[in-house]
mmCIF file of C-alpha atoms in Angstrom:
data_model
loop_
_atom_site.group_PDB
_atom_site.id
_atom_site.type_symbol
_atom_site.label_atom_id
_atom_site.label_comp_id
_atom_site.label_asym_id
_atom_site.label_seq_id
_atom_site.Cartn_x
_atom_site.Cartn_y
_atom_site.Cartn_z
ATOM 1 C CA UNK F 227 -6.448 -31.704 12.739
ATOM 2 C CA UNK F 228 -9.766 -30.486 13.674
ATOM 3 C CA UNK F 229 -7.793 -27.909 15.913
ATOM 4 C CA UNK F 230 -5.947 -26.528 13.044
ATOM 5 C CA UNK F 231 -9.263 -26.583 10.890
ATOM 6 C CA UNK F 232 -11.296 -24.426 13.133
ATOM 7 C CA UNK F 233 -8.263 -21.531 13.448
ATOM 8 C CA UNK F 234 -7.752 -21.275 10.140
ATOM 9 C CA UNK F 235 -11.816 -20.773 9.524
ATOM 10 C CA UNK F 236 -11.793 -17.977 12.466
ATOM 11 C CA UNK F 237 -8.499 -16.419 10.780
ATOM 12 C CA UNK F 238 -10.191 -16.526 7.481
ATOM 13 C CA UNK F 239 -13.733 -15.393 8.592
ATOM 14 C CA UNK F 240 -12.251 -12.565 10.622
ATOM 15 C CA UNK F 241 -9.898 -11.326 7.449
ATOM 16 C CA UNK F 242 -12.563 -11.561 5.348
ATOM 17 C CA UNK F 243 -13.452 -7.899 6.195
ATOM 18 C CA UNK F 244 -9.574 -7.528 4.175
ATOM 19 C CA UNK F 245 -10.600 -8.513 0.655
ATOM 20 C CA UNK F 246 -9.488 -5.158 -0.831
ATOM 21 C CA UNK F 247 -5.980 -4.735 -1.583
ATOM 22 C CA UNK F 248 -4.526 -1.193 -0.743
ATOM 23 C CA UNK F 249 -1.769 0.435 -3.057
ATOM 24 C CA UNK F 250 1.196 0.882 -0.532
ATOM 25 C CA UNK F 251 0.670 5.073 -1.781
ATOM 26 C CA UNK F 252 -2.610 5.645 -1.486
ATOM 27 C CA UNK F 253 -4.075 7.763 0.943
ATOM 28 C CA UNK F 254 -7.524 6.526 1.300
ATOM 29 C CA UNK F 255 -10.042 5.739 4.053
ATOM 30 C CA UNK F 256 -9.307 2.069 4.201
ATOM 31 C CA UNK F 257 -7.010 -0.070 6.769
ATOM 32 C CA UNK F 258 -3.743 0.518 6.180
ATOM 33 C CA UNK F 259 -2.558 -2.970 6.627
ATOM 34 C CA UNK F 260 -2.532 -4.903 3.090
ATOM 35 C CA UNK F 261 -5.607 -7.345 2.875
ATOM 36 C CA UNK F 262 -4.624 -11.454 3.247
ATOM 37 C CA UNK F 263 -7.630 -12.455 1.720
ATOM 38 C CA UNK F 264 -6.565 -14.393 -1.280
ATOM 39 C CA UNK F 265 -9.325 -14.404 -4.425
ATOM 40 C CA UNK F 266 -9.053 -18.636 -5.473
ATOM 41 C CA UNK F 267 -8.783 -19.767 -8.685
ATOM 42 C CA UNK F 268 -11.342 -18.808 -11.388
ATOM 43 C CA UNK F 269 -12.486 -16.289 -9.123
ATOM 44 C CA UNK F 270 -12.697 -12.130 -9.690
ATOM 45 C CA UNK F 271 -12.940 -9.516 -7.002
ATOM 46 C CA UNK F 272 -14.025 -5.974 -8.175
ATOM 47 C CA UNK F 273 -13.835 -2.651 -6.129
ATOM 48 C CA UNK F 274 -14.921 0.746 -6.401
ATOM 49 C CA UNK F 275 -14.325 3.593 -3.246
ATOM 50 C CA UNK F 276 -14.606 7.227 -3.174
ATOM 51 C CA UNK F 277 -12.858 9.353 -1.173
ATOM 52 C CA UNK F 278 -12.854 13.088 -0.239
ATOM 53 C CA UNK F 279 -9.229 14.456 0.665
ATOM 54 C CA UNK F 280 -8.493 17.556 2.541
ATOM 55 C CA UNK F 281 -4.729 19.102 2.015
ATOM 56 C CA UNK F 282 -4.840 22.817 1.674
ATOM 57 C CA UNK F 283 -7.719 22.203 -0.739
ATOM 58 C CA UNK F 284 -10.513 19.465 -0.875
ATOM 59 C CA UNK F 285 -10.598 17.130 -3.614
ATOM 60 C CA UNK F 286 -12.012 13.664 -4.384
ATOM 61 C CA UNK F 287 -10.327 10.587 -5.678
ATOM 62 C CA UNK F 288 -11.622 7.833 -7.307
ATOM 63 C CA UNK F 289 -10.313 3.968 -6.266
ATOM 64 C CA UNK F 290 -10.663 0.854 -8.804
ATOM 65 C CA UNK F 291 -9.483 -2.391 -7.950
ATOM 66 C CA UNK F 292 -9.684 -5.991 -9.760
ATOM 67 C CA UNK F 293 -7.897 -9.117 -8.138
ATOM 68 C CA UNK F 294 -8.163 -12.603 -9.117
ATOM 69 C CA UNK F 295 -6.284 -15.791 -8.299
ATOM 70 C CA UNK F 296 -3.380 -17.624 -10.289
ATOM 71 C CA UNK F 297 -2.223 -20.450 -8.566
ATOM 72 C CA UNK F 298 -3.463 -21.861 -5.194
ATOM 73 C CA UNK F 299 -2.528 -19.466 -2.561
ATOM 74 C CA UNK F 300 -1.942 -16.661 -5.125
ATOM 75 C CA UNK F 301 -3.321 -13.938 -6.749
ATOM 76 C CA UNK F 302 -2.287 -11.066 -8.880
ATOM 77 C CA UNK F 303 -3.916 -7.440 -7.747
ATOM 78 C CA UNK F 304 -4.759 -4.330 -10.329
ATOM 79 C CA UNK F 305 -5.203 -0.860 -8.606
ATOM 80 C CA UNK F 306 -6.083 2.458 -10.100
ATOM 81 C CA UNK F 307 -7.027 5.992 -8.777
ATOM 82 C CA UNK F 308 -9.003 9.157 -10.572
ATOM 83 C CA UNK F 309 -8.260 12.773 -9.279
ATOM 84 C CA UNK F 310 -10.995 15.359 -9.518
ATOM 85 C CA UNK F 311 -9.680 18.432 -8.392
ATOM 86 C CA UNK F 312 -13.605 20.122 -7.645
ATOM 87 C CA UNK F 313 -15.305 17.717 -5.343
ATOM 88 C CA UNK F 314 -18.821 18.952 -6.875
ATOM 89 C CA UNK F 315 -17.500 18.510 -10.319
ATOM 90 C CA UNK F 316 -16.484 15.213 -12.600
ATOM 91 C CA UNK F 317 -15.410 16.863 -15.667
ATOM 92 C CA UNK F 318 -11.771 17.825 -14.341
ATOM 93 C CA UNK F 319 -10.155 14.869 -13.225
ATOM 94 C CA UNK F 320 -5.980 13.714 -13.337
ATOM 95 C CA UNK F 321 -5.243 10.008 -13.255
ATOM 96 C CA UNK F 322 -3.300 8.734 -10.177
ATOM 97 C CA UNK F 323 -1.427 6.145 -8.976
ATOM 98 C CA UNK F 324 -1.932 2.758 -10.459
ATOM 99 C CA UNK F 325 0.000 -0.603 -9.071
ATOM 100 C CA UNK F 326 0.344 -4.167 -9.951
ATOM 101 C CA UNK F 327 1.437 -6.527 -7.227
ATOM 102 C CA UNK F 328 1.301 -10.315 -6.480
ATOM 103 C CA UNK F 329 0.298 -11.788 -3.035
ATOM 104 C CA UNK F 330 1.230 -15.057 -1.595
ATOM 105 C CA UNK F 331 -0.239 -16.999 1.454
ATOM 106 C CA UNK F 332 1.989 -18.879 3.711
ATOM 107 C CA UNK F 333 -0.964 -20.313 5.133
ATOM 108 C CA UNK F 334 -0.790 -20.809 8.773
ATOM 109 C CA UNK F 335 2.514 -20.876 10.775
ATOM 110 C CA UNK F 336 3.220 -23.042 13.711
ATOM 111 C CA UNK F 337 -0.260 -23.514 14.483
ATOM 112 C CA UNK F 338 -0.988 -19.931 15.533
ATOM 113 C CA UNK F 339 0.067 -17.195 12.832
ATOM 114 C CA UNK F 340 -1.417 -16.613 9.290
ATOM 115 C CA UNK F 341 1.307 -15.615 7.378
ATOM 116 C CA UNK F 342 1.736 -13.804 3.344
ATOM 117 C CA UNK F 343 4.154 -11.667 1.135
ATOM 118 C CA UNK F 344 3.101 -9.078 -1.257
ATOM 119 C CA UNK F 345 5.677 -7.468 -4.413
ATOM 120 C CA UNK F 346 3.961 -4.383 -5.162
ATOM 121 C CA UNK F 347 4.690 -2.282 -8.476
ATOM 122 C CA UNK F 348 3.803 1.012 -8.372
ATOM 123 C CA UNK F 349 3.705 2.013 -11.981
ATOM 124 C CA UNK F 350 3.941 6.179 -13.282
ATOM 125 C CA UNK F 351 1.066 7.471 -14.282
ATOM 126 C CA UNK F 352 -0.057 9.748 -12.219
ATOM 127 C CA UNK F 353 1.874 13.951 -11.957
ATOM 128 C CA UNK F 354 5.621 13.388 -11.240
ATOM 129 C CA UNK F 355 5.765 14.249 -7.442
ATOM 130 C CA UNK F 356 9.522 15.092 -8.449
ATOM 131 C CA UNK F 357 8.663 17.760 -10.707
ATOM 132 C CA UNK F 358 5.063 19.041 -10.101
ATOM 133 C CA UNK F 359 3.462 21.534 -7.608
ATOM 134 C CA UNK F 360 1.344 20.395 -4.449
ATOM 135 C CA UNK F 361 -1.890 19.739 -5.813
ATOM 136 C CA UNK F 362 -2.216 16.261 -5.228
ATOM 137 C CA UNK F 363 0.310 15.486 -2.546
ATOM 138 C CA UNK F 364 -1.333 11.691 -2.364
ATOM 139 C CA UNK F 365 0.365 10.861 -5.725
ATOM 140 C CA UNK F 366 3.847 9.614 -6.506
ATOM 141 C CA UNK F 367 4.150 9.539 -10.162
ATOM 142 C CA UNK F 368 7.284 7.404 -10.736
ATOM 143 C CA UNK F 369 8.036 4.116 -10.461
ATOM 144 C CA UNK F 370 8.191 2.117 -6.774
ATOM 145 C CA UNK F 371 8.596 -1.224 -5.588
ATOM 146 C CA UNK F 372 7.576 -2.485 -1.947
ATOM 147 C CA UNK F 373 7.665 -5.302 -0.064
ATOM 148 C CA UNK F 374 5.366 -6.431 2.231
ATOM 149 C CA UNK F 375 5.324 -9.049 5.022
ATOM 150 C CA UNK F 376 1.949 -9.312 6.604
ATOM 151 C CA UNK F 377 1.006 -11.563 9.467
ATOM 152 C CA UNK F 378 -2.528 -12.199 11.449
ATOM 153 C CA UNK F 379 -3.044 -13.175 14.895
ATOM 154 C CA UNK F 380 -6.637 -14.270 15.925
ATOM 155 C CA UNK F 381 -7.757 -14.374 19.504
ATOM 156 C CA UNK F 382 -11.885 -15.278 19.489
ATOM 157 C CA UNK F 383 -13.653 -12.107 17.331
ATOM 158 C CA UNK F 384 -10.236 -10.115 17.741
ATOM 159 C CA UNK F 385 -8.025 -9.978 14.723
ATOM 160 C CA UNK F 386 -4.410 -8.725 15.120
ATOM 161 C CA UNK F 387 -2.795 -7.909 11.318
ATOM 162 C CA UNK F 388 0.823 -6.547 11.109
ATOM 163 C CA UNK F 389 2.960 -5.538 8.350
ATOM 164 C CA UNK F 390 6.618 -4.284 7.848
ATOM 165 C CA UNK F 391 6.465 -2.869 4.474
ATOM 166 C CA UNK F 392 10.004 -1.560 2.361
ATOM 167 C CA UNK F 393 9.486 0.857 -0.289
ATOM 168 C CA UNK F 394 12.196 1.651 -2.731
ATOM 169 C CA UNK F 395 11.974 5.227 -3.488
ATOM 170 C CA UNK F 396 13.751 6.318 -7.044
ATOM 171 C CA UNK F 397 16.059 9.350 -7.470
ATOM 172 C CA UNK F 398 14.539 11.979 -9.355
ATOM 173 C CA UNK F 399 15.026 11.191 -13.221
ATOM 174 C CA UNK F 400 15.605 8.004 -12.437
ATOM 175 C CA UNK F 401 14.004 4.468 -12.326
ATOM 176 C CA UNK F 402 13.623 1.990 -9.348
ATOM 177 C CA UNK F 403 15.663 -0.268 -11.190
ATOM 178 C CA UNK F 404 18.523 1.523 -12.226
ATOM 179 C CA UNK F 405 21.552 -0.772 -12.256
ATOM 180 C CA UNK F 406 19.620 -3.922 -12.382
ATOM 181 C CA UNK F 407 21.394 -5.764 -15.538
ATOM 182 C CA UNK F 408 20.593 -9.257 -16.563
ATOM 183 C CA UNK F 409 23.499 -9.568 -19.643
ATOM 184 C CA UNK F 410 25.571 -11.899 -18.658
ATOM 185 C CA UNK F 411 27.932 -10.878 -21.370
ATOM 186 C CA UNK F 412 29.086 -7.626 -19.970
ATOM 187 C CA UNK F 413 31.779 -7.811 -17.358
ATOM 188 C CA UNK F 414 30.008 -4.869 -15.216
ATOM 189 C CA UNK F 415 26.995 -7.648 -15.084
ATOM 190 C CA UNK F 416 28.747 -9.693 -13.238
ATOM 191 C CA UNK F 417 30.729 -7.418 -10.982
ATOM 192 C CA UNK F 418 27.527 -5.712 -9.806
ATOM 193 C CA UNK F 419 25.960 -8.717 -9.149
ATOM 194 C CA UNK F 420 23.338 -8.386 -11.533
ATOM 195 C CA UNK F 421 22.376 -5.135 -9.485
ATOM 196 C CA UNK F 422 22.283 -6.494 -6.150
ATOM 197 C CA UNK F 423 25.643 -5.596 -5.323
ATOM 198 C CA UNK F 424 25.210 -3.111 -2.289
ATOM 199 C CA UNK F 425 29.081 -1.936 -2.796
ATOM 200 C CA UNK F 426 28.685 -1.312 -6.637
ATOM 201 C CA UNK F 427 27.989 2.541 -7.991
ATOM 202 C CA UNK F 428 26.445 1.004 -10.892
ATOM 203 C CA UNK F 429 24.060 -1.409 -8.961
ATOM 204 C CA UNK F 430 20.781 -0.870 -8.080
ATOM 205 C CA UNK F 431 21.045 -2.034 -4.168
ATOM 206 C CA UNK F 432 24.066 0.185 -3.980
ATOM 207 C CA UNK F 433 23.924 1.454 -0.382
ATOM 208 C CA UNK F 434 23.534 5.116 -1.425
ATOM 209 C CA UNK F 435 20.967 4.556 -3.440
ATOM 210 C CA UNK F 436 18.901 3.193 -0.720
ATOM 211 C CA UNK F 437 18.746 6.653 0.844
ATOM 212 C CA UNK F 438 15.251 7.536 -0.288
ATOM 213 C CA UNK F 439 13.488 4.558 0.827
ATOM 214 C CA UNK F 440 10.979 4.061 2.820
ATOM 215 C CA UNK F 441 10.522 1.347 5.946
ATOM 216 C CA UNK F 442 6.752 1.011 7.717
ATOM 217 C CA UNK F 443 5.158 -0.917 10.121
ATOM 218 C CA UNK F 444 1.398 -1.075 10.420
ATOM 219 C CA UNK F 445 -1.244 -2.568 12.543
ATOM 220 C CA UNK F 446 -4.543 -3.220 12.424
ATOM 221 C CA UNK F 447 -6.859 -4.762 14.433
ATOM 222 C CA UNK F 448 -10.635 -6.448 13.226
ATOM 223 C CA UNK F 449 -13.631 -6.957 15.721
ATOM 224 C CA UNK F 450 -15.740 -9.418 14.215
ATOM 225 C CA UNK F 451 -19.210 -8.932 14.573
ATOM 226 C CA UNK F 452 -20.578 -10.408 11.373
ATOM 227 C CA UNK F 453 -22.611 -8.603 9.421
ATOM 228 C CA UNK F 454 -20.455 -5.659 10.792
ATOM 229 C CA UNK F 455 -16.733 -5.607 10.923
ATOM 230 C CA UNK F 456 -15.363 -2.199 12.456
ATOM 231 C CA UNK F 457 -11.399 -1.994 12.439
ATOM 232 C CA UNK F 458 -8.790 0.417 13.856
ATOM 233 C CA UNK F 459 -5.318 0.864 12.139
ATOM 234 C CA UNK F 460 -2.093 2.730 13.042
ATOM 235 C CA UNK F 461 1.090 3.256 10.292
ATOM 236 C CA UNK F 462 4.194 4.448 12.050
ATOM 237 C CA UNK F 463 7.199 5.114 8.462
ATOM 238 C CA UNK F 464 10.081 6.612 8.299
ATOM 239 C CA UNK F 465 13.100 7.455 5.376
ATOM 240 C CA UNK F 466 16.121 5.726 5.614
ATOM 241 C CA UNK F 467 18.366 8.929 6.153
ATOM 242 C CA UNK F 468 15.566 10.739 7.752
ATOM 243 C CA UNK F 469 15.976 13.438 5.847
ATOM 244 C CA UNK F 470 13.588 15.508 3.518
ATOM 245 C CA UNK F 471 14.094 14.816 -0.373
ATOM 246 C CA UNK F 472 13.100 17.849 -2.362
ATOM 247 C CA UNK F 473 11.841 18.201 -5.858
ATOM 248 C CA UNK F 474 12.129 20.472 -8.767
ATOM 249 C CA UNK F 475 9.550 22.891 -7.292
ATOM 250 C CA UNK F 476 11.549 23.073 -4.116
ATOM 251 C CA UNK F 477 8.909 21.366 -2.063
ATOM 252 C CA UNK F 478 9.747 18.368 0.454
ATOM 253 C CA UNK F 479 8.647 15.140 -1.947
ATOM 254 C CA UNK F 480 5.680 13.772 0.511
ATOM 255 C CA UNK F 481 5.182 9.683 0.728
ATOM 256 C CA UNK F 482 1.123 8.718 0.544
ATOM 257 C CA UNK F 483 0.486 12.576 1.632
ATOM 258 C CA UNK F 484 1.722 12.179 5.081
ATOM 259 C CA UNK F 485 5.248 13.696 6.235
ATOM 260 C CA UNK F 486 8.554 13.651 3.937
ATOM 261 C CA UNK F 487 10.597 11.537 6.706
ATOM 262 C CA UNK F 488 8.677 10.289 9.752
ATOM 263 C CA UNK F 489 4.974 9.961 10.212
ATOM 264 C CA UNK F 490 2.023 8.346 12.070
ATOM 265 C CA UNK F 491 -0.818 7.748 10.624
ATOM 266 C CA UNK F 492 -3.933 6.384 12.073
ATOM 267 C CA UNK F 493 -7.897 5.072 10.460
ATOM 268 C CA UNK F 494 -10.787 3.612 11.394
ATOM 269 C CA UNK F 495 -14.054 2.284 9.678
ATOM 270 C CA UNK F 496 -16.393 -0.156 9.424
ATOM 271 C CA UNK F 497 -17.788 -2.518 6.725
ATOM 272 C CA UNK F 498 -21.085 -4.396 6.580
ATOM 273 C CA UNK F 499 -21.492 -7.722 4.718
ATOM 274 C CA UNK F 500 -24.746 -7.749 2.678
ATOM 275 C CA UNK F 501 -23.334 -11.872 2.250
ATOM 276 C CA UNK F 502 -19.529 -13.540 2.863
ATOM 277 C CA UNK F 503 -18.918 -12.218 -0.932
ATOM 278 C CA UNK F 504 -20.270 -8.386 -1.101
ATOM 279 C CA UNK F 505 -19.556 -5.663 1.751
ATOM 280 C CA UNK F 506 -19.984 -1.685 1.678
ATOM 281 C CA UNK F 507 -18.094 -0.151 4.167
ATOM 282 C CA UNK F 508 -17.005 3.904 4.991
ATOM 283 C CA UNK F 509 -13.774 4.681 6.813
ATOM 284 C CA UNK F 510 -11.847 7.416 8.349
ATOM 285 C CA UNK F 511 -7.978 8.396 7.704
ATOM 286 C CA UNK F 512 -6.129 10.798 9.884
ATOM 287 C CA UNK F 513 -2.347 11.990 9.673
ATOM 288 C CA UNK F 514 -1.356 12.414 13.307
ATOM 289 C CA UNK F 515 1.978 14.147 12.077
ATOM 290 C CA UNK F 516 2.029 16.636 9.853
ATOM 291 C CA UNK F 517 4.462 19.419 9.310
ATOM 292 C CA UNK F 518 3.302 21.168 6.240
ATOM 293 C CA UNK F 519 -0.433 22.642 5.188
ATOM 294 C CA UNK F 520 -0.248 20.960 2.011
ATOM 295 C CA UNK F 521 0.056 17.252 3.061
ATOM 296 C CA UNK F 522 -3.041 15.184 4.051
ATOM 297 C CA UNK F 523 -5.225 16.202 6.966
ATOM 298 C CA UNK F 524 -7.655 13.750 6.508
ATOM 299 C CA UNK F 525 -9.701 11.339 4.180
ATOM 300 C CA UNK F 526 -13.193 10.114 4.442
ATOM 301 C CA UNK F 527 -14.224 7.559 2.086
ATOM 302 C CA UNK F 528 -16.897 5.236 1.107
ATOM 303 C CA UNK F 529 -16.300 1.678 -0.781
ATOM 304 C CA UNK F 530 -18.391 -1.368 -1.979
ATOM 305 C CA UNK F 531 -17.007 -4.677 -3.012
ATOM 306 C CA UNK F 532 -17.944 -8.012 -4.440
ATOM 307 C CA UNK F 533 -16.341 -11.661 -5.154
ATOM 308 C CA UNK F 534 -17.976 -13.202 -8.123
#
């Protein structure tokens, strides 16, 4: 027992440096593996980051984030973005993705894994990627939903985090959950499956529906060296039919900035923990593929956060 006791207090001391969650579209300096640090009950985590993108132009985007805990080993997260299209300027800004989404700790597997599951939301408020031009390629704009299955391997001060992450992508006029019927007095209801029918025209998992999506795998690995926690990260994604979707404006339809079927993505950063509740960190993200001008180049960012 006392075994189990001190890996789970080296898994949770080295993850602490994770508190933040980060909306699966957001193209920020931050790891790019979601956080598994889970907020307990009665508790509130706030966060505030700034970041300054470079596409073809340079803007700056503004990061809010809020997470507290439901039940134990739960928590419900609340994400938000600001666009300001002039970096020296704060008077022209464009709201930009926001998400809701629910984590869940499995707690520690066989002795030796940390395990969790985030359902992330991504709600539309920010330009329609669909139909507007490439001035914020970061943003989506219409609904998404992802799943993420996040894992952690500790080894001493070295943290291992992975994540396989499925994003269902919306055709254009359409919503994420198109076909997904819960009245259980119409026939089609029941035919379809309630939409889950991968066979049905009319469901939402209908195979050909499923061409948009997105499937990523991300790593990230955490030197602990409290005060200061540096961490590298690498996102490898890909569209299920590898192939470009285009919108209205006759421009590939980019995911989080980066390419419109495969891309690699790498950051790196460091944080430094004023106490085991309050950090301030600045990190580094770099798109290692990119085939068009107007997707990200880079982000540099700086964040602060505290538990309370």
């Amino acid at each position: 027992m006392l075994f189990k006791q001190e890996i789970i207090s080296a898994i949770i001391m080295a993850l602490f440096v994770f508190m933040v969650t980060i909306s699966s579209r957001q193209a920020t300096g931050r790891p790019l593996t979601p956080p598994m640090y889970t907020v307990d009950e009665g508790s509130i985590e706030g966060y505030s980051g700034i970041d300054v993108i470079q596409t073809k132009s340079t803007y700056s985007k503004e990061n809010m984030h809020v997470q507290t805990g439901i039940l134990p080993g739960s928590d419900i997260r609340f994400s938000a973005s600001l666009l300001q299209s002039n970096v020296h300027e704060l008077s022209n800004n464009t709201i930009g993705d926001c998400a809701i989404s629910i984590w869940h700790s499995f707690g520690l597997l066989c002795n030796i894994v940390a395990g969790g599951l985030l359902i992330e939301l991504g709600l539309p408020t920010a330009p329609d990627a669909y139909y507007n031009e490439k001035t914020f390629p970061t943003e989506l704009g219409f609904t998404t939903f992802s799943l993420h299955f996040v894992a952690a391997y500790n080894n001493h001060s070295m943290t291992l985090l992975f994540s396989g992450c499925y994003t269902f992508i919306p055709e254009p006029g359409e919503s994420v959950f198109e076909g997904l019927s819960f009245n259980v007095t119409r026939s089609s209801t029941w035919r379809s499956l309630f939409g889950l029918n991968p066979l049905r025209k009319d469901s939402m998992l209908y195979y050909r529906r499923l061409k948009d999506d997105i499937a990523s795998f991300s790593l990230t690995a955490v030197y602990e060296m409290f005060p200061v926690i540096p961490y590298l990260s690498f996102c490898l994604g890909d569209r299920i039919n590898n192939n470009p979707v285009y919108g209205e404006h006759g421009l590939p339809v980019l995911y989080k900035g980066y390419n419109d079927t495969l891309f690699l993505v790498t950051a790196l950063g460091v944080r430094y923990f004023f106490s085991e509740k309050t950090y301030i960190g600045t990190g580094l993200v770099y798109n290692v593929l990119r085939d068009y001008d107007y997707s990200l180049h880079y982000a540099v960012g700086i964040e602060a956060s505290s538990v309370w």
